[in-house]
PDB file of N, CA and C in Angstrom:
ATOM      1  N   MET P  25      63.647 -50.871 -20.707  1.00  0.00           N
ATOM      2  CA  MET P  25      64.206 -49.570 -20.374  1.00  0.00           C
ATOM      3  C   MET P  25      65.317 -49.244 -21.356  1.00  0.00           C
ATOM      4  N   SER P  26      65.322 -48.032 -21.841  1.00  0.00           N
ATOM      5  CA  SER P  26      66.344 -47.621 -22.804  1.00  0.00           C
ATOM      6  C   SER P  26      67.671 -47.389 -22.090  1.00  0.00           C
ATOM      7  N   GLN P  27      68.692 -47.142 -22.860  1.00  0.00           N
ATOM      8  CA  GLN P  27      70.026 -46.924 -22.322  1.00  0.00           C
ATOM      9  C   GLN P  27      70.307 -45.453 -22.027  1.00  0.00           C
ATOM     10  N   GLU P  28      69.266 -44.633 -21.903  1.00  0.00           N
ATOM     11  CA  GLU P  28      69.464 -43.215 -21.624  1.00  0.00           C
ATOM     12  C   GLU P  28      69.938 -43.010 -20.191  1.00  0.00           C
ATOM     13  N   LEU P  29      70.579 -41.884 -19.957  1.00  0.00           N
ATOM     14  CA  LEU P  29      71.010 -41.537 -18.609  1.00  0.00           C
ATOM     15  C   LEU P  29      69.814 -41.073 -17.790  1.00  0.00           C
ATOM     16  N   LEU P  30      69.775 -41.474 -16.562  1.00  0.00           N
ATOM     17  CA  LEU P  30      68.678 -41.100 -15.673  1.00  0.00           C
ATOM     18  C   LEU P  30      69.210 -40.268 -14.522  1.00  0.00           C
ATOM     19  N   SER P  31      68.380 -39.370 -14.039  1.00  0.00           N
ATOM     20  CA  SER P  31      68.739 -38.652 -12.819  1.00  0.00           C
ATOM     21  C   SER P  31      68.564 -39.615 -11.648  1.00  0.00           C
ATOM     22  N   ILE P  32      69.056 -39.225 -10.500  1.00  0.00           N
ATOM     23  CA  ILE P  32      68.902 -40.061  -9.302  1.00  0.00           C
ATOM     24  C   ILE P  32      67.415 -40.287  -9.011  1.00  0.00           C
ATOM     25  N   ASP P  33      66.609 -39.230  -9.130  1.00  0.00           N
ATOM     26  CA  ASP P  33      65.171 -39.358  -8.871  1.00  0.00           C
ATOM     27  C   ASP P  33      64.522 -40.328  -9.855  1.00  0.00           C
ATOM     28  N   GLN P  34      64.876 -40.222 -11.139  1.00  0.00           N
ATOM     29  CA  GLN P  34      64.305 -41.122 -12.147  1.00  0.00           C
ATOM     30  C   GLN P  34      64.747 -42.565 -11.899  1.00  0.00           C
ATOM     31  N   ALA P  35      66.013 -42.745 -11.574  1.00  0.00           N
ATOM     32  CA  ALA P  35      66.518 -44.100 -11.318  1.00  0.00           C
ATOM     33  C   ALA P  35      65.837 -44.706 -10.097  1.00  0.00           C
ATOM     34  N   SER P  36      65.640 -43.900  -9.063  1.00  0.00           N
ATOM     35  CA  SER P  36      64.976 -44.388  -7.858  1.00  0.00           C
ATOM     36  C   SER P  36      63.531 -44.774  -8.147  1.00  0.00           C
ATOM     37  N   GLU P  37      62.842 -43.944  -8.917  1.00  0.00           N
ATOM     38  CA  GLU P  37      61.452 -44.252  -9.270  1.00  0.00           C
ATOM     39  C   GLU P  37      61.375 -45.528 -10.102  1.00  0.00           C
ATOM     40  N   TRP P  38      62.260 -45.645 -11.092  1.00  0.00           N
ATOM     41  CA  TRP P  38      62.269 -46.842 -11.933  1.00  0.00           C
ATOM     42  C   TRP P  38      62.547 -48.082 -11.089  1.00  0.00           C
ATOM     43  N   ALA P  39      63.561 -47.998 -10.217  1.00  0.00           N
ATOM     44  CA  ALA P  39      63.932 -49.155  -9.404  1.00  0.00           C
ATOM     45  C   ALA P  39      62.812 -49.524  -8.434  1.00  0.00           C
ATOM     46  N   SER P  40      62.157 -48.529  -7.858  1.00  0.00           N
ATOM     47  CA  SER P  40      61.044 -48.810  -6.951  1.00  0.00           C
ATOM     48  C   SER P  40      59.931 -49.558  -7.675  1.00  0.00           C
ATOM     49  N   ASN P  41      59.624 -49.130  -8.891  1.00  0.00           N
ATOM     50  CA  ASN P  41      58.594 -49.812  -9.674  1.00  0.00           C
ATOM     51  C   ASN P  41      59.037 -51.213 -10.072  1.00  0.00           C
ATOM     52  N   TYR P  42      60.282 -51.348 -10.479  1.00  0.00           N
ATOM     53  CA  TYR P  42      60.814 -52.628 -10.924  1.00  0.00           C
ATOM     54  C   TYR P  42      60.896 -53.625  -9.771  1.00  0.00           C
ATOM     55  N   LEU P  43      61.362 -53.154  -8.616  1.00  0.00           N
ATOM     56  CA  LEU P  43      61.552 -54.037  -7.466  1.00  0.00           C
ATOM     57  C   LEU P  43      60.277 -54.225  -6.651  1.00  0.00           C
ATOM     58  N   ASP P  44      59.281 -53.411  -6.915  1.00  0.00           N
ATOM     59  CA  ASP P  44      58.028 -53.443  -6.164  1.00  0.00           C
ATOM     60  C   ASP P  44      58.264 -53.216  -4.673  1.00  0.00           C
ATOM     61  N   ARG P  45      59.212 -52.371  -4.360  1.00  0.00           N
ATOM     62  CA  ARG P  45      59.475 -51.946  -2.986  1.00  0.00           C
ATOM     63  C   ARG P  45      60.209 -50.622  -3.045  1.00  0.00           C
ATOM     64  N   PRO P  46      60.133 -49.827  -1.995  1.00  0.00           N
ATOM     65  CA  PRO P  46      60.848 -48.549  -2.013  1.00  0.00           C
ATOM     66  C   PRO P  46      62.358 -48.778  -2.112  1.00  0.00           C
ATOM     67  N   VAL P  47      63.026 -47.893  -2.808  1.00  0.00           N
ATOM     68  CA  VAL P  47      64.477 -47.984  -2.891  1.00  0.00           C
ATOM     69  C   VAL P  47      65.058 -47.167  -1.751  1.00  0.00           C
ATOM     70  N   THR P  48      65.659 -47.850  -0.829  1.00  0.00           N
ATOM     71  CA  THR P  48      66.359 -47.216   0.281  1.00  0.00           C
ATOM     72  C   THR P  48      67.755 -47.803   0.323  1.00  0.00           C
ATOM     73  N   ILE P  49      68.647 -47.139   1.012  1.00  0.00           N
ATOM     74  CA  ILE P  49      70.008 -47.661   1.122  1.00  0.00           C
ATOM     75  C   ILE P  49      69.995 -49.042   1.759  1.00  0.00           C
ATOM     76  N   SER P  50      69.161 -49.240   2.771  1.00  0.00           N
ATOM     77  CA  SER P  50      69.132 -50.559   3.411  1.00  0.00           C
ATOM     78  C   SER P  50      68.592 -51.630   2.472  1.00  0.00           C
ATOM     79  N   ASN P  51      67.606 -51.293   1.635  1.00  0.00           N
ATOM     80  CA  ASN P  51      67.123 -52.280   0.656  1.00  0.00           C
ATOM     81  C   ASN P  51      68.192 -52.594  -0.383  1.00  0.00           C
ATOM     82  N   ILE P  52      68.932 -51.587  -0.791  1.00  0.00           N
ATOM     83  CA  ILE P  52      70.036 -51.831  -1.722  1.00  0.00           C
ATOM     84  C   ILE P  52      71.064 -52.739  -1.054  1.00  0.00           C
ATOM     85  N   GLY P  53      71.362 -52.483   0.210  1.00  0.00           N
ATOM     86  CA  GLY P  53      72.283 -53.337   0.947  1.00  0.00           C
ATOM     87  C   GLY P  53      71.798 -54.766   1.034  1.00  0.00           C
ATOM     88  N   TYR P  54      70.507 -54.928   1.270  1.00  0.00           N
ATOM     89  CA  TYR P  54      69.924 -56.273   1.328  1.00  0.00           C
ATOM     90  C   TYR P  54      70.082 -56.987  -0.013  1.00  0.00           C
ATOM     91  N   LEU P  55      69.813 -56.271  -1.102  1.00  0.00           N
ATOM     92  CA  LEU P  55      69.917 -56.872  -2.429  1.00  0.00           C
ATOM     93  C   LEU P  55      71.366 -57.187  -2.805  1.00  0.00           C
ATOM     94  N   LEU P  56      72.305 -56.336  -2.412  1.00  0.00           N
ATOM     95  CA  LEU P  56      73.714 -56.573  -2.729  1.00  0.00           C
ATOM     96  C   LEU P  56      74.289 -57.736  -1.929  1.00  0.00           C
ATOM     97  N   GLN P  57      73.882 -57.851  -0.680  1.00  0.00           N
ATOM     98  CA  GLN P  57      74.432 -58.790   0.292  1.00  0.00           C
ATOM     99  C   GLN P  57      75.791 -58.264   0.774  1.00  0.00           C
ATOM    100  N   TYR P  58      76.177 -58.709   1.960  1.00  0.00           N
ATOM    101  CA  TYR P  58      77.310 -58.089   2.643  1.00  0.00           C
ATOM    102  C   TYR P  58      78.643 -58.274   1.926  1.00  0.00           C
ATOM    103  N   ALA P  59      78.884 -59.403   1.318  1.00  0.00           N
ATOM    104  CA  ALA P  59      80.179 -59.626   0.647  1.00  0.00           C
ATOM    105  C   ALA P  59      80.436 -58.562  -0.419  1.00  0.00           C
ATOM    106  N   LYS P  60      79.399 -58.201  -1.170  1.00  0.00           N
ATOM    107  CA  LYS P  60      79.569 -57.162  -2.196  1.00  0.00           C
ATOM    108  C   LYS P  60      79.717 -55.783  -1.570  1.00  0.00           C
ATOM    109  N   ILE P  61      78.978 -55.522  -0.492  1.00  0.00           N
ATOM    110  CA  ILE P  61      79.124 -54.229   0.196  1.00  0.00           C
ATOM    111  C   ILE P  61      80.570 -54.066   0.640  1.00  0.00           C
ATOM    112  N   LYS P  62      81.115 -55.095   1.280  1.00  0.00           N
ATOM    113  CA  LYS P  62      82.499 -55.042   1.757  1.00  0.00           C
ATOM    114  C   LYS P  62      83.465 -54.857   0.593  1.00  0.00           C
ATOM    115  N   LYS P  63      83.260 -55.565  -0.492  1.00  0.00           N
ATOM    116  CA  LYS P  63      84.112 -55.447  -1.676  1.00  0.00           C
ATOM    117  C   LYS P  63      84.105 -54.015  -2.204  1.00  0.00           C
ATOM    118  N   TYR P  64      82.915 -53.421  -2.327  1.00  0.00           N
ATOM    119  CA  TYR P  64      82.819 -52.061  -2.851  1.00  0.00           C
ATOM    120  C   TYR P  64      83.431 -51.051  -1.885  1.00  0.00           C
ATOM    121  N   LEU P  65      83.227 -51.239  -0.585  1.00  0.00           N
ATOM    122  CA  LEU P  65      83.855 -50.334   0.385  1.00  0.00           C
ATOM    123  C   LEU P  65      85.371 -50.379   0.250  1.00  0.00           C
ATOM    124  N   GLU P  66      85.910 -51.576   0.098  1.00  0.00           N
ATOM    125  CA  GLU P  66      87.351 -51.709  -0.040  1.00  0.00           C
ATOM    126  C   GLU P  66      87.853 -51.107  -1.353  1.00  0.00           C
ATOM    127  N   GLN P  67      87.054 -51.165  -2.413  1.00  0.00           N
ATOM    128  CA  GLN P  67      87.438 -50.530  -3.670  1.00  0.00           C
ATOM    129  C   GLN P  67      87.493 -49.007  -3.524  1.00  0.00           C
ATOM    130  N   PHE P  68      86.717 -48.452  -2.604  1.00  0.00           N
ATOM    131  CA  PHE P  68      86.748 -47.021  -2.327  1.00  0.00           C
ATOM    132  C   PHE P  68      87.893 -46.647  -1.381  1.00  0.00           C
ATOM    133  N   GLY P  69      88.652 -47.625  -0.901  1.00  0.00           N
ATOM    134  CA  GLY P  69      89.804 -47.337  -0.056  1.00  0.00           C
ATOM    135  C   GLY P  69      89.560 -47.509   1.426  1.00  0.00           C
ATOM    136  N   PHE P  70      88.393 -47.979   1.787  1.00  0.00           N
ATOM    137  CA  PHE P  70      88.131 -48.240   3.199  1.00  0.00           C
ATOM    138  C   PHE P  70      88.826 -49.532   3.619  1.00  0.00           C
ATOM    139  N   ASN P  71      89.116 -49.663   4.900  1.00  0.00           N
ATOM    140  CA  ASN P  71      89.726 -50.864   5.483  1.00  0.00           C
ATOM    141  C   ASN P  71      91.233 -50.934   5.233  1.00  0.00           C
ATOM    142  N   LYS P  72      91.831 -49.822   4.792  1.00  0.00           N
ATOM    143  CA  LYS P  72      93.282 -49.791   4.607  1.00  0.00           C
ATOM    144  C   LYS P  72      93.756 -48.346   4.712  1.00  0.00           C
ATOM    145  N   GLN P  73      95.029 -48.188   4.956  1.00  0.00           N
ATOM    146  CA  GLN P  73      95.603 -46.850   5.010  1.00  0.00           C
ATOM    147  C   GLN P  73      95.686 -46.271   3.599  1.00  0.00           C
ATOM    148  N   SER P  74      95.696 -44.949   3.520  1.00  0.00           N
ATOM    149  CA  SER P  74      95.704 -44.280   2.218  1.00  0.00           C
ATOM    150  C   SER P  74      97.049 -44.378   1.510  1.00  0.00           C
ATOM    151  N   GLY P  75      98.101 -44.528   2.283  1.00  0.00           N
ATOM    152  CA  GLY P  75      99.432 -44.595   1.681  1.00  0.00           C
ATOM    153  C   GLY P  75     100.165 -43.264   1.676  1.00  0.00           C
ATOM    154  N   ILE P  76      99.479 -42.190   2.084  1.00  0.00           N
ATOM    155  CA  ILE P  76     100.191 -40.911   2.171  1.00  0.00           C
ATOM    156  C   ILE P  76     100.947 -40.870   3.493  1.00  0.00           C
ATOM    157  N   ASP P  77     101.917 -40.005   3.577  1.00  0.00           N
ATOM    158  CA  ASP P  77     102.811 -39.962   4.738  1.00  0.00           C
ATOM    159  C   ASP P  77     102.187 -39.168   5.880  1.00  0.00           C
ATOM    160  N   ILE P  78     101.345 -39.855   6.659  1.00  0.00           N
ATOM    161  CA  ILE P  78     100.744 -39.252   7.852  1.00  0.00           C
ATOM    162  C   ILE P  78     101.054 -40.169   9.025  1.00  0.00           C
ATOM    163  N   SER P  79     101.722 -39.628   9.996  1.00  0.00           N
ATOM    164  CA  SER P  79     102.089 -40.413  11.163  1.00  0.00           C
ATOM    165  C   SER P  79     100.842 -40.868  11.920  1.00  0.00           C
ATOM    166  N   GLY P  80     100.755 -42.143  12.207  1.00  0.00           N
ATOM    167  CA  GLY P  80      99.651 -42.672  13.004  1.00  0.00           C
ATOM    168  C   GLY P  80      98.342 -42.828  12.263  1.00  0.00           C
ATOM    169  N   GLU P  81      98.376 -42.800  10.937  1.00  0.00           N
ATOM    170  CA  GLU P  81      97.132 -42.953  10.165  1.00  0.00           C
ATOM    171  C   GLU P  81      96.489 -44.314  10.461  1.00  0.00           C
ATOM    172  N   ALA P  82      95.200 -44.297  10.719  1.00  0.00           N
ATOM    173  CA  ALA P  82      94.453 -45.535  10.976  1.00  0.00           C
ATOM    174  C   ALA P  82      93.922 -46.096   9.655  1.00  0.00           C
ATOM    175  N   SER P  83      93.584 -47.366   9.675  1.00  0.00           N
ATOM    176  CA  SER P  83      93.068 -48.002   8.456  1.00  0.00           C
ATOM    177  C   SER P  83      91.552 -48.112   8.459  1.00  0.00           C
ATOM    178  N   GLY P  84      90.913 -47.782   9.572  1.00  0.00           N
ATOM    179  CA  GLY P  84      89.485 -48.033   9.671  1.00  0.00           C
ATOM    180  C   GLY P  84      89.254 -49.527   9.812  1.00  0.00           C
ATOM    181  N   PHE P  85      87.998 -49.940   9.776  1.00  0.00           N
ATOM    182  CA  PHE P  85      87.699 -51.357   9.960  1.00  0.00           C
ATOM    183  C   PHE P  85      86.381 -51.704   9.288  1.00  0.00           C
ATOM    184  N   ILE P  86      86.428 -52.700   8.427  1.00  0.00           N
ATOM    185  CA  ILE P  86      85.235 -53.260   7.804  1.00  0.00           C
ATOM    186  C   ILE P  86      85.150 -54.698   8.292  1.00  0.00           C
ATOM    187  N   PRO P  87      84.192 -55.028   9.136  1.00  0.00           N
ATOM    188  CA  PRO P  87      84.146 -56.359   9.740  1.00  0.00           C
ATOM    189  C   PRO P  87      83.729 -57.449   8.755  1.00  0.00           C
ATOM    190  N   THR P  88      83.923 -58.662   9.177  1.00  0.00           N
ATOM    191  CA  THR P  88      83.455 -59.830   8.430  1.00  0.00           C
ATOM    192  C   THR P  88      82.574 -60.664   9.352  1.00  0.00           C
ATOM    193  N   PRO P  89      81.743 -61.516   8.795  1.00  0.00           N
ATOM    194  CA  PRO P  89      80.962 -62.425   9.646  1.00  0.00           C
ATOM    195  C   PRO P  89      81.856 -63.288  10.533  1.00  0.00           C
ATOM    196  N   GLU P  90      83.021 -63.667  10.015  1.00  0.00           N
ATOM    197  CA  GLU P  90      83.947 -64.483  10.815  1.00  0.00           C
ATOM    198  C   GLU P  90      84.489 -63.686  11.999  1.00  0.00           C
ATOM    199  N   TRP P  91      84.811 -62.405  11.753  1.00  0.00           N
ATOM    200  CA  TRP P  91      85.270 -61.547  12.839  1.00  0.00           C
ATOM    201  C   TRP P  91      84.208 -61.450  13.931  1.00  0.00           C
ATOM    202  N   LYS P  92      82.966 -61.222  13.533  1.00  0.00           N
ATOM    203  CA  LYS P  92      81.890 -61.074  14.527  1.00  0.00           C
ATOM    204  C   LYS P  92      81.743 -62.342  15.357  1.00  0.00           C
ATOM    205  N   LYS P  93      81.807 -63.493  14.710  1.00  0.00           N
ATOM    206  CA  LYS P  93      81.673 -64.769  15.424  1.00  0.00           C
ATOM    207  C   LYS P  93      82.815 -64.934  16.417  1.00  0.00           C
ATOM    208  N   GLU P  94      84.038 -64.601  15.989  1.00  0.00           N
ATOM    209  CA  GLU P  94      85.206 -64.775  16.844  1.00  0.00           C
ATOM    210  C   GLU P  94      85.255 -63.768  17.993  1.00  0.00           C
ATOM    211  N   LYS P  95      85.005 -62.492  17.679  1.00  0.00           N
ATOM    212  CA  LYS P  95      85.172 -61.434  18.683  1.00  0.00           C
ATOM    213  C   LYS P  95      83.932 -61.178  19.526  1.00  0.00           C
ATOM    214  N   ILE P  96      82.763 -61.284  18.945  1.00  0.00           N
ATOM    215  CA  ILE P  96      81.518 -60.973  19.650  1.00  0.00           C
ATOM    216  C   ILE P  96      80.819 -62.248  20.114  1.00  0.00           C
ATOM    217  N   GLY P  97      81.106 -63.343  19.424  1.00  0.00           N
ATOM    218  CA  GLY P  97      80.476 -64.611  19.779  1.00  0.00           C
ATOM    219  C   GLY P  97      79.073 -64.766  19.226  1.00  0.00           C
ATOM    220  N   GLU P  98      78.766 -64.004  18.188  1.00  0.00           N
ATOM    221  CA  GLU P  98      77.435 -64.058  17.585  1.00  0.00           C
ATOM    222  C   GLU P  98      77.555 -64.290  16.085  1.00  0.00           C
ATOM    223  N   ASN P  99      76.519 -64.864  15.502  1.00  0.00           N
ATOM    224  CA  ASN P  99      76.447 -65.012  14.060  1.00  0.00           C
ATOM    225  C   ASN P  99      76.177 -63.666  13.406  1.00  0.00           C
ATOM    226  N   TRP P 100      76.409 -63.602  12.119  1.00  0.00           N
ATOM    227  CA  TRP P 100      76.086 -62.419  11.320  1.00  0.00           C
ATOM    228  C   TRP P 100      74.622 -62.520  10.926  1.00  0.00           C
ATOM    229  N   TYR P 101      73.856 -61.487  11.201  1.00  0.00           N
ATOM    230  CA  TYR P 101      72.429 -61.474  10.886  1.00  0.00           C
ATOM    231  C   TYR P 101      72.147 -60.437   9.803  1.00  0.00           C
ATOM    232  N   ILE P 102      70.997 -60.536   9.186  1.00  0.00           N
ATOM    233  CA  ILE P 102      70.619 -59.586   8.143  1.00  0.00           C
ATOM    234  C   ILE P 102      70.627 -58.149   8.688  1.00  0.00           C
ATOM    235  N   GLY P 103      70.323 -57.988   9.956  1.00  0.00           N
ATOM    236  CA  GLY P 103      70.386 -56.659  10.571  1.00  0.00           C
ATOM    237  C   GLY P 103      71.788 -56.067  10.530  1.00  0.00           C
ATOM    238  N   ASP P 104      72.812 -56.930  10.610  1.00  0.00           N
ATOM    239  CA  ASP P 104      74.190 -56.459  10.482  1.00  0.00           C
ATOM    240  C   ASP P 104      74.441 -55.927   9.071  1.00  0.00           C
ATOM    241  N   THR P 105      73.869 -56.597   8.088  1.00  0.00           N
ATOM    242  CA  THR P 105      74.004 -56.128   6.704  1.00  0.00           C
ATOM    243  C   THR P 105      73.283 -54.801   6.525  1.00  0.00           C
ATOM    244  N   TYR P 106      72.076 -54.677   7.074  1.00  0.00           N
ATOM    245  CA  TYR P 106      71.362 -53.398   7.010  1.00  0.00           C
ATOM    246  C   TYR P 106      72.186 -52.294   7.665  1.00  0.00           C
ATOM    247  N   ASN P 107      72.731 -52.565   8.850  1.00  0.00           N
ATOM    248  CA  ASN P 107      73.558 -51.573   9.533  1.00  0.00           C
ATOM    249  C   ASN P 107      74.762 -51.174   8.690  1.00  0.00           C
ATOM    250  N   ALA P 108      75.438 -52.163   8.130  1.00  0.00           N
ATOM    251  CA  ALA P 108      76.626 -51.883   7.320  1.00  0.00           C
ATOM    252  C   ALA P 108      76.270 -51.062   6.089  1.00  0.00           C
ATOM    253  N   SER P 109      75.109 -51.311   5.516  1.00  0.00           N
ATOM    254  CA  SER P 109      74.733 -50.599   4.287  1.00  0.00           C
ATOM    255  C   SER P 109      74.519 -49.109   4.517  1.00  0.00           C
ATOM    256  N   ILE P 110      74.307 -48.705   5.754  1.00  0.00           N
ATOM    257  CA  ILE P 110      74.166 -47.280   6.059  1.00  0.00           C
ATOM    258  C   ILE P 110      75.359 -46.756   6.867  1.00  0.00           C
ATOM    259  N   GLY P 111      76.445 -47.543   6.903  1.00  0.00           N
ATOM    260  CA  GLY P 111      77.663 -47.096   7.574  1.00  0.00           C
ATOM    261  C   GLY P 111      77.609 -47.169   9.079  1.00  0.00           C
ATOM    262  N   GLN P 112      76.770 -48.038   9.597  1.00  0.00           N
ATOM    263  CA  GLN P 112      76.633 -48.175  11.049  1.00  0.00           C
ATOM    264  C   GLN P 112      77.157 -49.541  11.477  1.00  0.00           C
ATOM    265  N   GLY P 113      76.905 -49.892  12.719  1.00  0.00           N
ATOM    266  CA  GLY P 113      77.346 -51.191  13.211  1.00  0.00           C
ATOM    267  C   GLY P 113      78.816 -51.155  13.580  1.00  0.00           C
ATOM    268  N   TYR P 114      79.548 -52.152  13.139  1.00  0.00           N
ATOM    269  CA  TYR P 114      80.947 -52.306  13.533  1.00  0.00           C
ATOM    270  C   TYR P 114      81.921 -51.617  12.581  1.00  0.00           C
ATOM    271  N   ILE P 115      81.425 -50.949  11.552  1.00  0.00           N
ATOM    272  CA  ILE P 115      82.281 -50.278  10.576  1.00  0.00           C
ATOM    273  C   ILE P 115      82.876 -49.012  11.190  1.00  0.00           C
ATOM    274  N   THR P 116      84.175 -48.837  10.980  1.00  0.00           N
ATOM    275  CA  THR P 116      84.815 -47.574  11.345  1.00  0.00           C
ATOM    276  C   THR P 116      85.607 -47.079  10.131  1.00  0.00           C
ATOM    277  N   VAL P 117      85.566 -45.785   9.906  1.00  0.00           N
ATOM    278  CA  VAL P 117      86.320 -45.163   8.816  1.00  0.00           C
ATOM    279  C   VAL P 117      86.959 -43.895   9.347  1.00  0.00           C
ATOM    280  N   THR P 118      87.940 -43.412   8.620  1.00  0.00           N
ATOM    281  CA  THR P 118      88.621 -42.187   9.028  1.00  0.00           C
ATOM    282  C   THR P 118      88.097 -41.007   8.209  1.00  0.00           C
ATOM    283  N   PRO P 119      88.278 -39.791   8.716  1.00  0.00           N
ATOM    284  CA  PRO P 119      87.883 -38.617   7.935  1.00  0.00           C
ATOM    285  C   PRO P 119      88.593 -38.572   6.576  1.00  0.00           C
ATOM    286  N   LEU P 120      89.852 -38.977   6.529  1.00  0.00           N
ATOM    287  CA  LEU P 120      90.591 -38.988   5.268  1.00  0.00           C
ATOM    288  C   LEU P 120      89.962 -39.977   4.279  1.00  0.00           C
ATOM    289  N   GLN P 121      89.534 -41.134   4.745  1.00  0.00           N
ATOM    290  CA  GLN P 121      88.867 -42.105   3.871  1.00  0.00           C
ATOM    291  C   GLN P 121      87.560 -41.545   3.333  1.00  0.00           C
ATOM    292  N   MET P 122      86.804 -40.864   4.192  1.00  0.00           N
ATOM    293  CA  MET P 122      85.539 -40.264   3.736  1.00  0.00           C
ATOM    294  C   MET P 122      85.798 -39.186   2.691  1.00  0.00           C
ATOM    295  N   ALA P 123      86.801 -38.350   2.917  1.00  0.00           N
ATOM    296  CA  ALA P 123      87.136 -37.299   1.954  1.00  0.00           C
ATOM    297  C   ALA P 123      87.537 -37.905   0.610  1.00  0.00           C
ATOM    298  N   ALA P 124      88.330 -38.967   0.655  1.00  0.00           N
ATOM    299  CA  ALA P 124      88.756 -39.621  -0.587  1.00  0.00           C
ATOM    300  C   ALA P 124      87.565 -40.233  -1.311  1.00  0.00           C
ATOM    301  N   ALA P 125      86.667 -40.878  -0.579  1.00  0.00           N
ATOM    302  CA  ALA P 125      85.483 -41.496  -1.206  1.00  0.00           C
ATOM    303  C   ALA P 125      84.584 -40.428  -1.825  1.00  0.00           C
ATOM    304  N   TYR P 126      84.355 -39.336  -1.119  1.00  0.00           N
ATOM    305  CA  TYR P 126      83.538 -38.254  -1.664  1.00  0.00           C
ATOM    306  C   TYR P 126      84.178 -37.634  -2.896  1.00  0.00           C
ATOM    307  N   SER P 127      85.514 -37.563  -2.911  1.00  0.00           N
ATOM    308  CA  SER P 127      86.177 -36.971  -4.083  1.00  0.00           C
ATOM    309  C   SER P 127      86.000 -37.857  -5.310  1.00  0.00           C
ATOM    310  N   VAL P 128      85.939 -39.166  -5.126  1.00  0.00           N
ATOM    311  CA  VAL P 128      85.670 -40.065  -6.254  1.00  0.00           C
ATOM    312  C   VAL P 128      84.299 -39.785  -6.830  1.00  0.00           C
ATOM    313  N   ILE P 129      83.315 -39.642  -5.947  1.00  0.00           N
ATOM    314  CA  ILE P 129      81.943 -39.384  -6.398  1.00  0.00           C
ATOM    315  C   ILE P 129      81.832 -38.006  -7.050  1.00  0.00           C
ATOM    316  N   ALA P 130      82.465 -37.010  -6.441  1.00  0.00           N
ATOM    317  CA  ALA P 130      82.380 -35.638  -6.940  1.00  0.00           C
ATOM    318  C   ALA P 130      83.059 -35.469  -8.286  1.00  0.00           C
ATOM    319  N   ASN P 131      84.085 -36.259  -8.532  1.00  0.00           N
ATOM    320  CA  ASN P 131      84.813 -36.121  -9.796  1.00  0.00           C
ATOM    321  C   ASN P 131      84.234 -37.059 -10.817  1.00  0.00           C
TER     322      ASN P 131
END
């Protein structure tokens, strides 16, 4: 594959052919594994306060397998990774965090 820029549709088609499976967010999550998903979410500012002066600002929550074992009493399963990859499960974020993440992508 050349180093040319691809549109999202072209990249998805290429990846589907290369991986021999459809490219979906959950498949990307499976390939990344949860530790990388959590790392990237935190790089986008999730799991912490923004630092602006807003009274009562929440930090959201990005769980860990250790948290799930301690609080829920269950192991971390691949289904938890699939859920996390689409923003479901035990993940919580604030509207301000979502706005900040979208602004990174938009800019």
